[in-house]
Short mmCIF file of C-alpha atoms in Angstrom, two decimals:
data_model
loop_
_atom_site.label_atom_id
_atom_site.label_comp_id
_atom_site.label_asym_id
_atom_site.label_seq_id
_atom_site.Cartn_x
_atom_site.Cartn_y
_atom_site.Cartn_z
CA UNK A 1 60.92 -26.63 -66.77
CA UNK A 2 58.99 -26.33 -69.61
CA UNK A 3 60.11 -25.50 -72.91
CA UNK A 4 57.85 -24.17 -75.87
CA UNK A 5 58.14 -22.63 -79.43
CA UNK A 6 57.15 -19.62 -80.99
CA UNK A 7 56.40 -20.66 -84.54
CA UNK A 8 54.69 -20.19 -87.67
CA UNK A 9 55.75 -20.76 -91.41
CA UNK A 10 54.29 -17.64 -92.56
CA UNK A 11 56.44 -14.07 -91.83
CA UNK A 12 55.13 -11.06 -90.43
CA UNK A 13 52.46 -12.70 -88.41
CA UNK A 14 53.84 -11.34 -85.22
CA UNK A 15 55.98 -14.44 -83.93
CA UNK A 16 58.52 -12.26 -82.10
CA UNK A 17 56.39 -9.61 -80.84
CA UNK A 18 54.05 -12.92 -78.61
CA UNK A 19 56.69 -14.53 -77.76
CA UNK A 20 58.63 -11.47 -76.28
CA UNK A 21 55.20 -10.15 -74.55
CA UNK A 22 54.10 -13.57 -73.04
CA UNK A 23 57.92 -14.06 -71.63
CA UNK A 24 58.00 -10.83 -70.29
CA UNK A 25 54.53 -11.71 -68.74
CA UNK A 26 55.87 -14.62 -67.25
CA UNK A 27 58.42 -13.11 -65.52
CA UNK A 28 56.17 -10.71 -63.89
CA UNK A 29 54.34 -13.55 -62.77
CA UNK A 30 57.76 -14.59 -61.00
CA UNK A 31 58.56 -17.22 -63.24
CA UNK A 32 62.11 -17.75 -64.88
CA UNK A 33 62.36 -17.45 -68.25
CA UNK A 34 65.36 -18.08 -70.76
CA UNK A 35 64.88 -16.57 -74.07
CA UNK A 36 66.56 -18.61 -76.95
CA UNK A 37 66.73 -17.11 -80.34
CA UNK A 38 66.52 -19.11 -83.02
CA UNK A 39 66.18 -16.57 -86.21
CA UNK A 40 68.90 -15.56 -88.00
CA UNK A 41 66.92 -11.76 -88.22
CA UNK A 42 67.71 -11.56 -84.25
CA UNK A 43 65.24 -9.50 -83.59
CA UNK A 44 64.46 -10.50 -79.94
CA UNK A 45 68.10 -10.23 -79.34
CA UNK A 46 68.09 -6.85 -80.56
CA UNK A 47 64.80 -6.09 -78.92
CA UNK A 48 67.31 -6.60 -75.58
CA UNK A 49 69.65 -4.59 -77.21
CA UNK A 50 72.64 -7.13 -77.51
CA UNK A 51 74.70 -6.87 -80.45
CA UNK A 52 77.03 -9.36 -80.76
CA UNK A 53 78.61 -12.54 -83.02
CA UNK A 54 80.50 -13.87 -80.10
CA UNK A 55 79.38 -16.75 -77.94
CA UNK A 56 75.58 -16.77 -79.52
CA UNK A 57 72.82 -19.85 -80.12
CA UNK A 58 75.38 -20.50 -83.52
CA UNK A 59 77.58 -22.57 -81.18
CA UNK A 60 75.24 -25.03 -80.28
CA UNK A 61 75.13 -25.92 -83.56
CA UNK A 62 78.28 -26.10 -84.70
CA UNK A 63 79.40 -28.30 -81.27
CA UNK A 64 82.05 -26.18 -80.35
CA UNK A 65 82.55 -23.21 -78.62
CA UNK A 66 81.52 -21.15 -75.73
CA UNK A 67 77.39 -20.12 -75.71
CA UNK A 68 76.83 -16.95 -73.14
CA UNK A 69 73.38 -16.86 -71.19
CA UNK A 70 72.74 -13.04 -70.69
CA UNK A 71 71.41 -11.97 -67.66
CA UNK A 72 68.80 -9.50 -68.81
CA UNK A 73 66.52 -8.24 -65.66
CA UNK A 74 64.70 -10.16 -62.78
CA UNK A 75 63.66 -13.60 -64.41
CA UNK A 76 65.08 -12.82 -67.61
CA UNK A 77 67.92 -14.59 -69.42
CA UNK A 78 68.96 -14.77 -73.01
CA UNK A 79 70.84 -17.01 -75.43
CA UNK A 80 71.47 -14.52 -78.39
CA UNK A 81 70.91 -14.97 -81.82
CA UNK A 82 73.19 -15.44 -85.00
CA UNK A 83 72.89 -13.96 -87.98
CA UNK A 84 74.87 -17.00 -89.45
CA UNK A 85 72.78 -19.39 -88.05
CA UNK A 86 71.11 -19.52 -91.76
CA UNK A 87 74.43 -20.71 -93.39
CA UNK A 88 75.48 -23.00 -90.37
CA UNK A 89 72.10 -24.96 -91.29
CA UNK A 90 72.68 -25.30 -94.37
CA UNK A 91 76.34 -26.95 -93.66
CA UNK A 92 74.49 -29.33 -91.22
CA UNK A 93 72.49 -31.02 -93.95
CA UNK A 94 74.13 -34.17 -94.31
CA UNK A 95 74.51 -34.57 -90.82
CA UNK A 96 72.65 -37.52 -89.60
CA UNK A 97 71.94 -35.92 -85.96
CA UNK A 98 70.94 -32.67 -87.47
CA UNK A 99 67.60 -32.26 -85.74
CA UNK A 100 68.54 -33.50 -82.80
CA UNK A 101 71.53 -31.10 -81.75
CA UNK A 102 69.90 -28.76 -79.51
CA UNK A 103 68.35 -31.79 -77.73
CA UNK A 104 71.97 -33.11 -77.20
CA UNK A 105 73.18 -29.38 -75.74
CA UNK A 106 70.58 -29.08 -73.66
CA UNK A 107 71.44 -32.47 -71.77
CA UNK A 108 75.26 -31.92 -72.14
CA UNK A 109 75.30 -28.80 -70.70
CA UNK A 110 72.23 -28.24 -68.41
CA UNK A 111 74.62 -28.63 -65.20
CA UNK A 112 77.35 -26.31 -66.54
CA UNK A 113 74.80 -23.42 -67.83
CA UNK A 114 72.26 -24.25 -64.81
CA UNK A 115 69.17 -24.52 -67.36
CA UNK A 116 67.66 -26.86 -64.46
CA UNK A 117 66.53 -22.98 -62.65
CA UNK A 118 64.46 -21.29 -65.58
CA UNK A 119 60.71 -22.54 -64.83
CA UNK A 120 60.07 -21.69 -69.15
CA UNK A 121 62.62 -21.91 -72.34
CA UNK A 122 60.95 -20.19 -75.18
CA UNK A 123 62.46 -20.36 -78.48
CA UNK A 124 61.51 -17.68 -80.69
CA UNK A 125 62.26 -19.45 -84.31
CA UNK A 126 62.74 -18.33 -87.95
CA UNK A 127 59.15 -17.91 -90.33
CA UNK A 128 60.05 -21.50 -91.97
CA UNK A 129 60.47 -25.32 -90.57
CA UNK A 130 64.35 -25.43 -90.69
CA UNK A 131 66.61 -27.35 -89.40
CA UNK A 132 67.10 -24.90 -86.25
CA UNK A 133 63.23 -25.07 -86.33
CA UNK A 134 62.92 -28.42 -86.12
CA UNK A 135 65.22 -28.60 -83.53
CA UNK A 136 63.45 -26.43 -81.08
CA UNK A 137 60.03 -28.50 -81.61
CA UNK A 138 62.22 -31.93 -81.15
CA UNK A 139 62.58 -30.79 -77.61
CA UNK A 140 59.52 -28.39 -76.64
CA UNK A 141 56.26 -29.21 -74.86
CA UNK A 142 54.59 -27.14 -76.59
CA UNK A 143 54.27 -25.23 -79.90
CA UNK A 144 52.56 -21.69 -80.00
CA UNK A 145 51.42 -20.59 -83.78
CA UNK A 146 50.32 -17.19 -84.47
CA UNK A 147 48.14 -16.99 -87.12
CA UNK A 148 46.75 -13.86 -88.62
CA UNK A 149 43.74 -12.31 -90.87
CA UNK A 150 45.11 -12.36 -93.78
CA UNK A 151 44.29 -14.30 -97.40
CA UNK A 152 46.66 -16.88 -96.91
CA UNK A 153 46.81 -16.30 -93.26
CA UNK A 154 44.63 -19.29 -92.26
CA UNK A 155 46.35 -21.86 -94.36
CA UNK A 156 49.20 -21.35 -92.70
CA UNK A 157 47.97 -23.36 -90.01
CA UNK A 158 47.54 -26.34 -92.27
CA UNK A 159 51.47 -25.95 -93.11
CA UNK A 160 52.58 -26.18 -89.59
CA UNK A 161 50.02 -28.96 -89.17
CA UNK A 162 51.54 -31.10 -91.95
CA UNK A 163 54.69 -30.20 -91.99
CA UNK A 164 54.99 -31.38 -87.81
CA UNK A 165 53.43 -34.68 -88.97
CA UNK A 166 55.68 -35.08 -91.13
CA UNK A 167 58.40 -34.54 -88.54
CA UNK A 168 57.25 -36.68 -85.85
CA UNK A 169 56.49 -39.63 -88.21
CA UNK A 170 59.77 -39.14 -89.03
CA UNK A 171 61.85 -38.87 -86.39
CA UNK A 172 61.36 -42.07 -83.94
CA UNK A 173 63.39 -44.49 -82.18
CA UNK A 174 63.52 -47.26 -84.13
CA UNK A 175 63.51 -49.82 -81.46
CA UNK A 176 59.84 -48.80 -79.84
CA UNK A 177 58.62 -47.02 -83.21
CA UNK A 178 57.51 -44.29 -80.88
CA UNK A 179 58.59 -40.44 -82.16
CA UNK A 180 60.97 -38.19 -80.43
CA UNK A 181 58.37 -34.87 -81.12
CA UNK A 182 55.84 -34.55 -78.34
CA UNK A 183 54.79 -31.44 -78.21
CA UNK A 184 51.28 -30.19 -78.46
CA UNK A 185 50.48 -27.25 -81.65
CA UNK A 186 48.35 -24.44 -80.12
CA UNK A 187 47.19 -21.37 -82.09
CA UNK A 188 46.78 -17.74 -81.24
CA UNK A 189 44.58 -15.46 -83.46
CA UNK A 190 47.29 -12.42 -83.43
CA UNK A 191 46.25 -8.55 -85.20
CA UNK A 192 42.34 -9.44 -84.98
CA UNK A 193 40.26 -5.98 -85.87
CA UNK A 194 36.96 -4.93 -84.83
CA UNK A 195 34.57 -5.23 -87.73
CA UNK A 196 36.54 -6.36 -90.28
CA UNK A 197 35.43 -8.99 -92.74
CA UNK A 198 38.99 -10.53 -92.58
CA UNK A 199 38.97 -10.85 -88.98
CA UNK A 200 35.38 -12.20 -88.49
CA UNK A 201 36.10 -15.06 -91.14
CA UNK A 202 39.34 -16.18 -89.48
CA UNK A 203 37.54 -16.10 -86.13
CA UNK A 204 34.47 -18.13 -87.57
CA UNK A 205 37.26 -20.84 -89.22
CA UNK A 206 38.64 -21.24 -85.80
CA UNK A 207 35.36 -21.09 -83.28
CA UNK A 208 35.51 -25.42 -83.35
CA UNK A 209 39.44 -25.00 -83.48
CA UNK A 210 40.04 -26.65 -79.82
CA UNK A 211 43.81 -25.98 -79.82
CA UNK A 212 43.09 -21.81 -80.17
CA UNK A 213 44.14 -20.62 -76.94
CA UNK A 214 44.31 -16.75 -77.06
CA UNK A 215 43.05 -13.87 -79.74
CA UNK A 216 45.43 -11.02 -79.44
CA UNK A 217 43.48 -7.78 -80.76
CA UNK A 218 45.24 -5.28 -83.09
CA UNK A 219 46.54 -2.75 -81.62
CA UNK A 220 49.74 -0.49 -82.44
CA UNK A 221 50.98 -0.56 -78.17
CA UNK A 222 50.94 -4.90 -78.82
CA UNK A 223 52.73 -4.18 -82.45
CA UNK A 224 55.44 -1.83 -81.75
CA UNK A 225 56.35 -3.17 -78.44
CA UNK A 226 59.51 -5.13 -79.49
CA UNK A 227 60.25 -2.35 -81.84
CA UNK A 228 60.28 0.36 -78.55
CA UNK A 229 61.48 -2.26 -76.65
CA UNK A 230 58.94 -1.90 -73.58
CA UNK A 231 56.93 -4.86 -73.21
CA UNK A 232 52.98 -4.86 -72.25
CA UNK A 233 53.52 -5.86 -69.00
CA UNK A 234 55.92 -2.91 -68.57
CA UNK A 235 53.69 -0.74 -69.63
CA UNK A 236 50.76 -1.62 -67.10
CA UNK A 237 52.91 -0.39 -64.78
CA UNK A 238 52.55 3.51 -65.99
CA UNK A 239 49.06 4.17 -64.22
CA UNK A 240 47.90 6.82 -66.85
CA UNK A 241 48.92 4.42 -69.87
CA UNK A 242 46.73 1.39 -68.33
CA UNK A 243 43.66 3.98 -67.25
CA UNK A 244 43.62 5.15 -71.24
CA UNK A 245 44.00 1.63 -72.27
CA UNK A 246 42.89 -0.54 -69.48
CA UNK A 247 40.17 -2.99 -71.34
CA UNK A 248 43.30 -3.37 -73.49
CA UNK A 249 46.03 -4.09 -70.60
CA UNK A 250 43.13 -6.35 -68.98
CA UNK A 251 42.07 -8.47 -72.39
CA UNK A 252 45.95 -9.52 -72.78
CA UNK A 253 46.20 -10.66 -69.16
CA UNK A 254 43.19 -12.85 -69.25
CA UNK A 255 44.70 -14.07 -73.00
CA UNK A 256 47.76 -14.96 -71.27
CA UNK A 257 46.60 -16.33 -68.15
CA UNK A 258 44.16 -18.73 -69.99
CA UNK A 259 47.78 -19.48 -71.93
CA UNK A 260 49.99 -20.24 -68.88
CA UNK A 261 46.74 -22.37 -67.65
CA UNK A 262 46.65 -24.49 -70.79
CA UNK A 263 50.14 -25.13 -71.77
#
């Protein structure tokens, strides 16, 4: 099983939207995949079109409580989203195990919720490095980053960068001095344009980048797929939409087979 996060500290850089495509890609690959949302916005949990306060991600937190895994479709599962997950942080502060509470579900329960049969947990987290945040790199392989050509766009990279130093420097066992964050930061050059000085300058920033593992172009089908709730590999399946937009369809396979190959 691996587990990885969708983050970045920077909103609207199109978090949600990759980590709801690549998922859904998975899953037509015939891999398992458990969705876990982490942002208090819920948006992937609405993108599945489950509305509910009941039995959501906010229980892990608070260490009580049921926490329902939705069966979605073939190789899809989801752990919904709270809308009071941001106040439910913010009552965790002075708790000394704060970072590490999803790490202690995951073990507690793994038997009881039969994580051990998703091949992929991908947490789709909040645009900031809170404590929920923090708690989804603590256990993942693997950190995805979406960063986008914007002004500020590229140094949100650096913030991720330092800011998960900072974490893992900080959070080791103090007996072997060696920290409990592993996981590897990748990037993903999301809403890249044809010809556009803001695009070219990002990609020439990140041509020696050696953790950039996909560009994503712009494009409105990629953009307003969590918003129509149709994912791109759904929508290769309509023969006329993938012979109008087939170099399309084909560049986002390739990007997230060279993903899947990498991480």
């Amino acid at each position: 099983m691996k587990l990885i996060s969708f983050s970045a500290i920077k909103g609207g850089v199109g978090k949600t939207t990759l980590a709801f495509n690549y998922g859904e890609w998975l899953a037509k690959q015939g891999q398992s995949v458990l969705f876990v949302d982490l942002d208090h916005q819920c948006n992937l949990t609405q993108t599945y079109q489950i509305y509910t306060s009941e039995d959501t991600v906010a229980n892990i937190f608070l260490g009580k409580g049921n926490v329902a895994v939705h069966s979605i479709k073939e190789n899809i599962s989801l752990i919904a989203g709270s809308m009071n997950l941001d106040w439910i942080e913010a009552s965790l502060e002075h708790n000394t195990n704060k970072y590490m509470l999803l790490y202690m579900w995951l073990q507690d329960h793994c038997e009881e919720y039969q994580l051990a049969q998703y091949d992929y947990v991908i947490f789709d987290c909040r645009p900031d490095f809170s404590i929920a945040t923090r708690n989804a790199v603590a256990v993942s392989h693997s950190i995805i980053s979406p960063i986008i050509p914007s002004d500020f766009g590229y140094l949100a990279k650096f913030n991720i960068e330092e800011k998960l130093e900072d974490f893992k420097a900080s959070a080791i066992n103090f007996q072997t001095r060696e920290s409990y964050v592993t996981a590897e930061l990748f990037f993903v050059a999301n809403m890249i344009k044809n010809n556009t000085n803001s695009s070219r300058e990002l990609l020439a920033r990140l041509e020696n980048e050696p953790n950039l593992i996909g560009i994503i172009p712009n494009k409105e089908l990629f953009n307003r797929s969590t918003l129509d709730k149709i994912s791109i590999a759904e929508m290769r399946e309509d023969e006329t939409l993938y012979c109008k937009h087939k170099k399309f369809f084909n560049s986002i396979d390739e990007t997230f087979s060279g993903i899947y190959g990498r991480i």
